[in-house]
């Protein structure tokens, strides 16, 4: 069966930094090809990508992942009750009870009072929380708020709502199993207590690793106390921080067909069936390419952008090019690893695709690169700027998803 898979390959140079650290504060690493490599976990870069969505997509297209969704839902219930002419504006305590009961019915999860106690022995007034992070779209939260208001009576009666949900729990579950947000559709969702509400991720993000051996270094630092007198010796604070630097290979694959299943078809009259998917693909590409995990960013100021991006639209399966770097890239004659990385990558891609017969048509292969060091990649696709890349990928996805289209 023909599929629509979008592969994204990135080479990015990162100076001394600590993008993603382990429990000891040390930059994460991994052994590959017999040597230690710098590593940035997929979770770290997915989080950075989700944060970037806030500047690329309207809030209603995104989700909320939190243990505190009861409080978020209660705020929506209050706002909707205030805007209604036929309802009494609800108090926070009432809205919180309705929100907790609605979430329990919708997700099958335990929603309990926070375990931490209030100060001075007083009872906690904090809203109940779930035992794990829950991921709902803002549209799903609005649907649950409407359900809670409509079926709790004009006074917001918890007993009335409970009786309704006892016989109509499926409606609450349907509210959280439709109209998924872009980030849920891309990265998936797991509901531990209700597996039928799980959403299969349409996107796989690999751990970024350095193309060469990368050692971890330590910085010894001191801080001066501004109020110390001239005759006082010693620092006000001393410490160490670990860091590394690397040329990273980053990879992600988007199953466009799964993304369409998660998002559904266009909902507005002026939308084609593929419109939501096109928007999501472009947002992901833009965010994944330009985002950066923020670990210790204030300490190192390591704000870099990729030196090269290769995007390929495939019709069978995702293909990573990480094997190009199983043999660590040697340092160039003038220093640096980027130029040789591009040579190894170009040679590997051409050999791999030729041997497996999976060459990508020129119309479905794009290369966005910066500088002469990346010149070796020019043969892997049509060279474009970032804005052209985003525009042409969107058009190609729309074409592939059009009714009756063939690969």
Coordinates of C-alpha atoms in Angstrom, one line a residue:
X1 CA 0.0 0.0 0.0
X2 CA 1.3 3.4 -0.9
X3 CA 2.1 5.6 2.1
X4 CA 3.0 9.3 2.5
X5 CA 6.1 9.7 4.7
X6 CA 8.0 12.9 5.3
X7 CA 11.6 12.4 6.3
X8 CA 13.6 15.3 7.8
X9 CA 17.4 15.2 8.2
X10 CA 19.3 18.0 9.9
X11 CA 23.0 18.9 10.5
X12 CA 23.4 21.5 13.2
X13 CA 26.5 22.8 14.8
X14 CA 26.2 23.5 18.6
X15 CA 29.0 25.3 20.5
X16 CA 29.8 24.7 24.2
X17 CA 26.4 23.9 25.8
X18 CA 24.3 21.7 28.0
X19 CA 21.1 21.3 26.0
X20 CA 19.8 18.2 27.7
X21 CA 21.3 16.9 31.0
X22 CA 20.9 13.7 33.0
X23 CA 20.2 13.4 36.8
X24 CA 23.8 14.4 37.6
X25 CA 23.7 17.6 35.5
X26 CA 26.0 16.1 32.8
X27 CA 25.1 16.5 29.2
X28 CA 23.4 13.3 27.9
X29 CA 25.6 11.1 25.7
X30 CA 25.5 7.7 23.9
X31 CA 28.0 5.2 22.4
X32 CA 27.6 4.8 18.7
X33 CA 30.2 3.4 16.3
X34 CA 32.4 2.6 19.3
X35 CA 32.8 6.1 20.5
X36 CA 31.0 8.4 22.9
X37 CA 28.7 10.9 21.2
X38 CA 26.9 13.9 22.4
X39 CA 23.1 13.2 22.6
X40 CA 20.0 15.2 22.9
X41 CA 16.9 13.1 23.7
X42 CA 13.9 13.0 21.4
X43 CA 11.7 14.2 24.3
X44 CA 13.8 17.3 24.8
X45 CA 13.5 18.3 21.1
X46 CA 9.8 17.4 20.9
X47 CA 9.2 19.7 23.9
X48 CA 11.1 22.5 22.1
X49 CA 9.0 21.9 19.0
X50 CA 5.8 22.1 21.0
X51 CA 6.9 25.3 22.5
X52 CA 7.6 26.7 19.1
X53 CA 4.0 25.9 18.0
X54 CA 2.8 28.7 20.3
X55 CA 4.2 31.2 17.8
X56 CA 3.1 29.4 14.7
X57 CA -0.4 28.2 15.5
X58 CA -3.5 29.7 17.2
X59 CA -4.2 28.5 20.8
X60 CA -7.3 26.6 19.7
X61 CA -5.2 24.3 17.5
X62 CA -3.0 23.2 20.4
X63 CA -3.4 21.0 23.5
X64 CA -2.7 21.2 27.2
X65 CA -0.6 18.5 29.0
X66 CA -0.9 18.7 32.7
X67 CA -1.9 17.0 36.0
X68 CA -3.9 20.2 36.7
X69 CA -6.6 20.0 34.0
X70 CA -9.3 20.2 36.6
X71 CA -8.4 23.8 37.3
X72 CA -8.2 24.5 33.6
X73 CA -11.6 23.0 32.9
X74 CA -13.1 24.8 35.9
X75 CA -12.0 28.2 34.5
X76 CA -13.7 27.3 31.2
X77 CA -16.9 26.3 33.0
X78 CA -16.9 29.6 34.9
X79 CA -16.3 31.7 31.8
X80 CA -19.1 29.9 29.8
X81 CA -21.5 30.3 32.7
X82 CA -20.8 34.0 32.9
X83 CA -21.4 34.5 29.2
X84 CA -24.8 32.6 29.3
X85 CA -28.0 34.6 29.8
X86 CA -29.9 31.5 31.2
X87 CA -27.3 30.4 33.7
X88 CA -26.2 31.6 37.1
X89 CA -22.5 32.5 37.1
X90 CA -20.8 29.6 38.9
X91 CA -18.5 29.9 41.9
X92 CA -15.0 28.5 41.7
X93 CA -15.8 25.7 44.2
X94 CA -18.8 24.6 42.3
X95 CA -17.1 24.7 38.9
X96 CA -14.1 22.7 40.3
X97 CA -16.4 19.9 41.5
X98 CA -18.2 19.7 38.1
X99 CA -14.8 19.8 36.3
X100 CA -13.4 16.9 38.4
X101 CA -16.5 14.8 37.9
X102 CA -16.6 15.4 34.2
X103 CA -12.9 14.5 33.7
X104 CA -13.3 11.3 35.7
X105 CA -16.1 10.2 33.5
X106 CA -14.4 11.3 30.3
X107 CA -11.0 9.7 30.9
X108 CA -11.6 7.0 33.6
X109 CA -8.7 8.5 35.6
X110 CA -8.5 9.2 39.3
X111 CA -8.8 12.9 40.0
X112 CA -8.0 13.5 43.7
X113 CA -7.1 16.3 46.0
X114 CA -3.3 17.2 46.0
X115 CA -1.3 15.1 48.5
X116 CA 0.6 18.1 49.8
X117 CA -1.0 19.7 52.9
X118 CA -1.8 23.4 53.2
X119 CA 0.3 25.4 55.7
X120 CA -0.6 25.7 59.4
X121 CA -2.8 22.6 59.3
X122 CA -5.4 24.3 57.1
X123 CA -7.3 22.3 54.5
X124 CA -6.0 22.6 50.9
X125 CA -8.2 24.6 48.6
X126 CA -6.2 23.5 45.5
X127 CA -8.2 21.8 42.7
X128 CA -8.0 18.0 42.4
X129 CA -5.2 16.7 40.2
X130 CA -4.6 13.5 38.1
X131 CA -2.0 11.0 39.1
X132 CA -0.2 11.5 35.7
X133 CA 0.0 14.1 32.9
X134 CA -3.1 14.2 30.8
X135 CA -3.1 15.6 27.3
X136 CA -6.3 17.2 26.0
X137 CA -6.9 19.7 23.2
X138 CA -8.4 23.1 24.0
X139 CA -11.4 22.2 21.9
X140 CA -11.9 19.0 23.9
X141 CA -11.8 21.0 27.1
X142 CA -14.4 23.4 25.7
X143 CA -16.6 20.4 24.8
X144 CA -16.3 19.0 28.3
X145 CA -17.1 22.4 29.8
X146 CA -20.3 22.6 27.6
X147 CA -21.3 19.1 28.7
X148 CA -20.8 20.0 32.4
X149 CA -22.8 23.2 32.1
X150 CA -25.6 21.7 30.0
X151 CA -26.2 18.7 32.2
X152 CA -25.8 20.1 35.8
X153 CA -28.9 22.2 35.8
X154 CA -29.2 26.0 36.0
X155 CA -27.6 26.0 39.5
X156 CA -24.6 23.8 38.6
X157 CA -25.8 20.8 40.7
X158 CA -23.1 18.1 41.1
X159 CA -25.7 15.5 41.9
X160 CA -27.6 16.2 38.7
X161 CA -24.4 15.9 36.6
X162 CA -23.4 12.6 38.3
X163 CA -26.8 11.1 37.5
X164 CA -26.5 12.2 33.9
X165 CA -22.9 10.9 33.4
X166 CA -23.9 7.6 35.1
X167 CA -26.0 6.8 32.0
X168 CA -24.2 8.9 29.4
X169 CA -20.5 8.4 30.1
X170 CA -19.9 7.6 26.5
X171 CA -20.7 11.1 25.5
X172 CA -18.0 12.5 27.8
X173 CA -15.5 10.0 26.3
X174 CA -16.5 11.0 22.8
X175 CA -15.7 14.6 23.7
X176 CA -12.1 13.8 24.4
X177 CA -11.7 11.4 21.5
X178 CA -12.5 13.9 18.7
X179 CA -11.1 17.2 17.4
X180 CA -7.5 16.4 18.5
X181 CA -5.1 19.3 18.5
X182 CA -2.1 19.5 16.2
X183 CA 0.4 18.5 18.9
X184 CA -1.7 15.5 20.0
X185 CA -2.1 14.4 16.4
X186 CA 1.7 14.6 15.8
X187 CA 3.1 13.3 19.1
X188 CA 0.3 11.0 20.3
X189 CA -1.3 10.6 23.6
X190 CA -1.4 7.8 26.2
X191 CA -4.3 7.6 28.7
X192 CA -3.2 5.0 31.2
X193 CA -6.7 4.2 32.5
X194 CA -8.4 4.2 29.1
X195 CA -6.4 2.6 26.4
X196 CA -9.2 3.2 23.9
X197 CA -8.5 7.0 24.2
X198 CA -4.8 6.6 23.2
X199 CA -3.7 8.4 20.1
X200 CA -1.0 6.9 17.9
X201 CA 1.8 9.3 17.3
X202 CA 2.1 10.4 13.6
X203 CA 5.7 11.6 14.2
X204 CA 8.8 9.8 15.3
X205 CA 11.8 11.9 16.5
X206 CA 15.2 10.3 16.9
X207 CA 17.7 11.2 19.6
X208 CA 20.0 13.7 18.1
X209 CA 23.6 12.5 18.2
X210 CA 27.0 14.0 17.3
X211 CA 28.5 12.8 14.1
X212 CA 31.9 12.6 15.8
X213 CA 33.4 11.7 19.1
X214 CA 32.4 14.3 21.8
X215 CA 34.1 14.6 25.1
X216 CA 32.4 16.2 28.2
X217 CA 34.3 19.1 29.8
X218 CA 33.8 20.9 33.1
X219 CA 33.7 24.7 33.7
X220 CA 34.9 25.8 37.1
X221 CA 33.2 29.1 38.0
X222 CA 33.1 31.7 40.8
X223 CA 30.7 34.4 41.7
X224 CA 31.7 37.6 43.5
X225 CA 29.6 38.9 46.4
X226 CA 28.9 42.6 45.5
X227 CA 28.8 43.6 49.1
X228 CA 32.2 42.1 50.0
X229 CA 34.8 44.6 51.3
X230 CA 38.1 44.9 49.5
X231 CA 39.9 43.3 52.4
X232 CA 37.7 40.2 52.2
X233 CA 39.2 37.4 50.2
X234 CA 37.4 34.5 48.4
X235 CA 34.4 34.2 46.2
X236 CA 30.8 34.4 47.3
X237 CA 30.0 31.2 45.4
X238 CA 32.0 28.5 43.5
X239 CA 30.8 25.6 41.4
X240 CA 31.3 23.5 38.3
X241 CA 29.1 22.9 35.3
X242 CA 29.6 20.2 32.6
X243 CA 29.2 20.9 28.9
X244 CA 30.1 19.7 25.4
X245 CA 30.0 20.9 21.8
X246 CA 29.0 19.0 18.7
X247 CA 27.9 18.8 15.2
X248 CA 24.6 17.0 15.5
X249 CA 22.6 14.8 13.2
X250 CA 18.9 15.2 13.8
X251 CA 16.1 13.1 12.2
X252 CA 12.3 12.9 12.3
X253 CA 9.7 11.2 10.3
X254 CA 6.0 12.2 9.8
X255 CA 3.5 9.6 8.8
X256 CA 1.2 11.9 6.9
X257 CA -1.5 9.3 6.6
X258 CA -1.6 8.7 10.3
X259 CA -1.7 12.5 10.9
X260 CA -4.7 12.8 8.6
X261 CA -6.5 10.0 10.6
X262 CA -5.7 11.8 13.8
X263 CA -6.8 15.2 12.6
X264 CA -9.8 14.2 10.5
X265 CA -10.9 16.0 7.3
X266 CA -11.3 19.8 6.8
X267 CA -14.1 21.1 9.0
X268 CA -14.8 24.5 7.3
X269 CA -16.5 25.1 4.0
X270 CA -13.5 26.7 2.4
X271 CA -11.1 23.9 3.4
X272 CA -10.1 20.9 1.3
X273 CA -10.0 17.6 3.1
X274 CA -6.2 17.9 3.5
X275 CA -6.1 21.4 4.8
X276 CA -5.6 20.6 8.5
X277 CA -2.9 18.1 7.6
X278 CA -1.1 20.6 5.4
X279 CA -1.1 23.2 8.2
X280 CA 0.2 20.6 10.7
X281 CA 3.0 19.4 8.5
X282 CA 4.2 23.0 7.8
X283 CA 4.0 23.9 11.5
X284 CA 6.0 20.8 12.5
X285 CA 8.7 21.4 9.8
X286 CA 9.1 25.1 10.8
X287 CA 9.1 24.3 14.5
X288 CA 11.4 21.2 14.4
X289 CA 13.9 22.9 12.1
X290 CA 14.2 26.2 14.0
X291 CA 13.6 25.1 17.6
X292 CA 16.3 24.4 20.3
X293 CA 16.0 22.9 23.7
X294 CA 16.7 25.6 26.4
X295 CA 18.8 23.6 28.9
X296 CA 21.4 26.0 30.4
X297 CA 20.7 28.5 27.6
X298 CA 21.3 31.5 29.8
X299 CA 24.7 30.1 30.8
X300 CA 26.0 29.3 27.3
X301 CA 23.9 31.4 24.9
X302 CA 24.2 28.6 22.3
X303 CA 21.6 30.0 19.9
X304 CA 22.4 28.3 16.6
X305 CA 20.3 27.3 13.5
X306 CA 20.8 24.2 11.3
X307 CA 23.5 24.4 8.7
X308 CA 21.7 21.9 6.4
X309 CA 18.2 20.4 6.1
X310 CA 17.2 17.6 3.8
X311 CA 13.5 16.8 3.4
X312 CA 12.2 13.8 1.4
X313 CA 8.7 12.7 0.7
X314 CA 8.5 8.9 0.5
X315 CA 5.8 6.4 -0.4
X316 CA 6.9 3.2 1.4
X317 CA 8.6 3.7 4.8
X318 CA 10.8 6.2 6.8
X319 CA 14.5 6.0 6.2
X320 CA 17.1 7.5 8.6
X321 CA 20.6 8.3 7.3
X322 CA 22.3 8.0 10.7
X323 CA 24.4 5.1 9.4
X324 CA 26.4 7.7 7.5
X325 CA 28.0 8.5 10.8
X326 CA 28.5 5.0 12.3
X327 CA 32.2 5.7 11.5
X328 CA 32.9 8.9 13.3
X329 CA 33.6 12.0 11.2
X330 CA 37.3 13.0 11.3
X331 CA 38.2 16.6 12.0
X332 CA 38.8 18.6 8.8
X333 CA 42.3 19.9 7.8
X334 CA 41.2 23.4 8.9
X335 CA 39.3 22.1 11.9
X336 CA 35.6 21.5 12.2
X337 CA 33.4 18.6 11.3
X338 CA 30.6 20.0 9.1
X339 CA 32.3 19.9 5.7
X340 CA 33.3 16.2 6.1
X341 CA 29.9 15.4 7.6
X342 CA 28.2 16.6 4.4
X343 CA 30.6 14.5 2.2
X344 CA 29.9 11.4 4.3
X345 CA 26.2 12.0 4.3
X346 CA 25.9 12.7 0.5
X347 CA 27.9 9.6 -0.3
X348 CA 25.8 7.4 2.1
X349 CA 22.5 8.7 0.8
X350 CA 23.3 8.2 -2.9
X351 CA 24.6 4.6 -2.3
X352 CA 21.8 3.6 0.1
X353 CA 19.0 4.9 -2.2
X354 CA 20.5 3.4 -5.3
X355 CA 21.1 0.0 -3.8
X356 CA 17.6 -0.3 -2.4
X357 CA 15.9 1.4 -5.4
X358 CA 14.3 4.1 -3.2
X359 CA 15.6 7.2 -5.0
X360 CA 13.3 10.1 -4.4
X361 CA 12.0 12.0 -7.4
X362 CA 13.5 15.5 -7.7
X363 CA 10.0 17.0 -7.1
X364 CA 9.9 15.3 -3.7
X365 CA 13.4 16.0 -2.4
X366 CA 14.5 19.4 -1.0
X367 CA 17.8 20.7 0.3
X368 CA 18.1 23.8 2.4
X369 CA 21.7 24.6 3.2
X370 CA 23.9 27.4 4.5
X371 CA 27.6 28.1 3.5
X372 CA 30.2 26.4 1.3
X373 CA 30.8 23.7 3.8
X374 CA 27.5 22.1 2.9
X375 CA 28.1 22.1 -0.9
X376 CA 28.4 18.3 -1.1
X377 CA 24.7 18.0 -0.2
X378 CA 23.6 19.9 -3.3
X379 CA 23.0 16.7 -5.3
X380 CA 20.5 15.3 -2.9
X381 CA 17.6 17.5 -3.9
X382 CA 16.5 20.8 -5.3
X383 CA 18.1 23.7 -3.3
X384 CA 15.6 26.0 -1.8
X385 CA 15.3 28.6 0.9
X386 CA 13.3 27.8 4.1
X387 CA 10.2 29.6 3.1
X388 CA 10.2 27.9 -0.3
X389 CA 10.8 24.5 1.4
X390 CA 7.7 25.0 3.6
X391 CA 5.5 26.2 0.7
X392 CA 6.5 23.4 -1.7
X393 CA 6.2 20.6 1.0
X394 CA 2.7 21.8 1.7
X395 CA 1.8 21.7 -1.9
X396 CA 3.3 18.3 -2.4
X397 CA 1.4 16.9 0.7
X398 CA -1.9 18.4 -0.7
X399 CA -1.2 16.7 -4.0
X400 CA -0.5 13.3 -2.5
X401 CA -3.6 13.5 -0.3
X402 CA -5.9 14.7 -3.1
X403 CA -8.8 12.2 -3.9
X404 CA -7.6 9.8 -6.6
X405 CA -4.0 10.9 -6.4
X406 CA -1.3 8.3 -7.0
X407 CA 2.3 8.3 -5.8

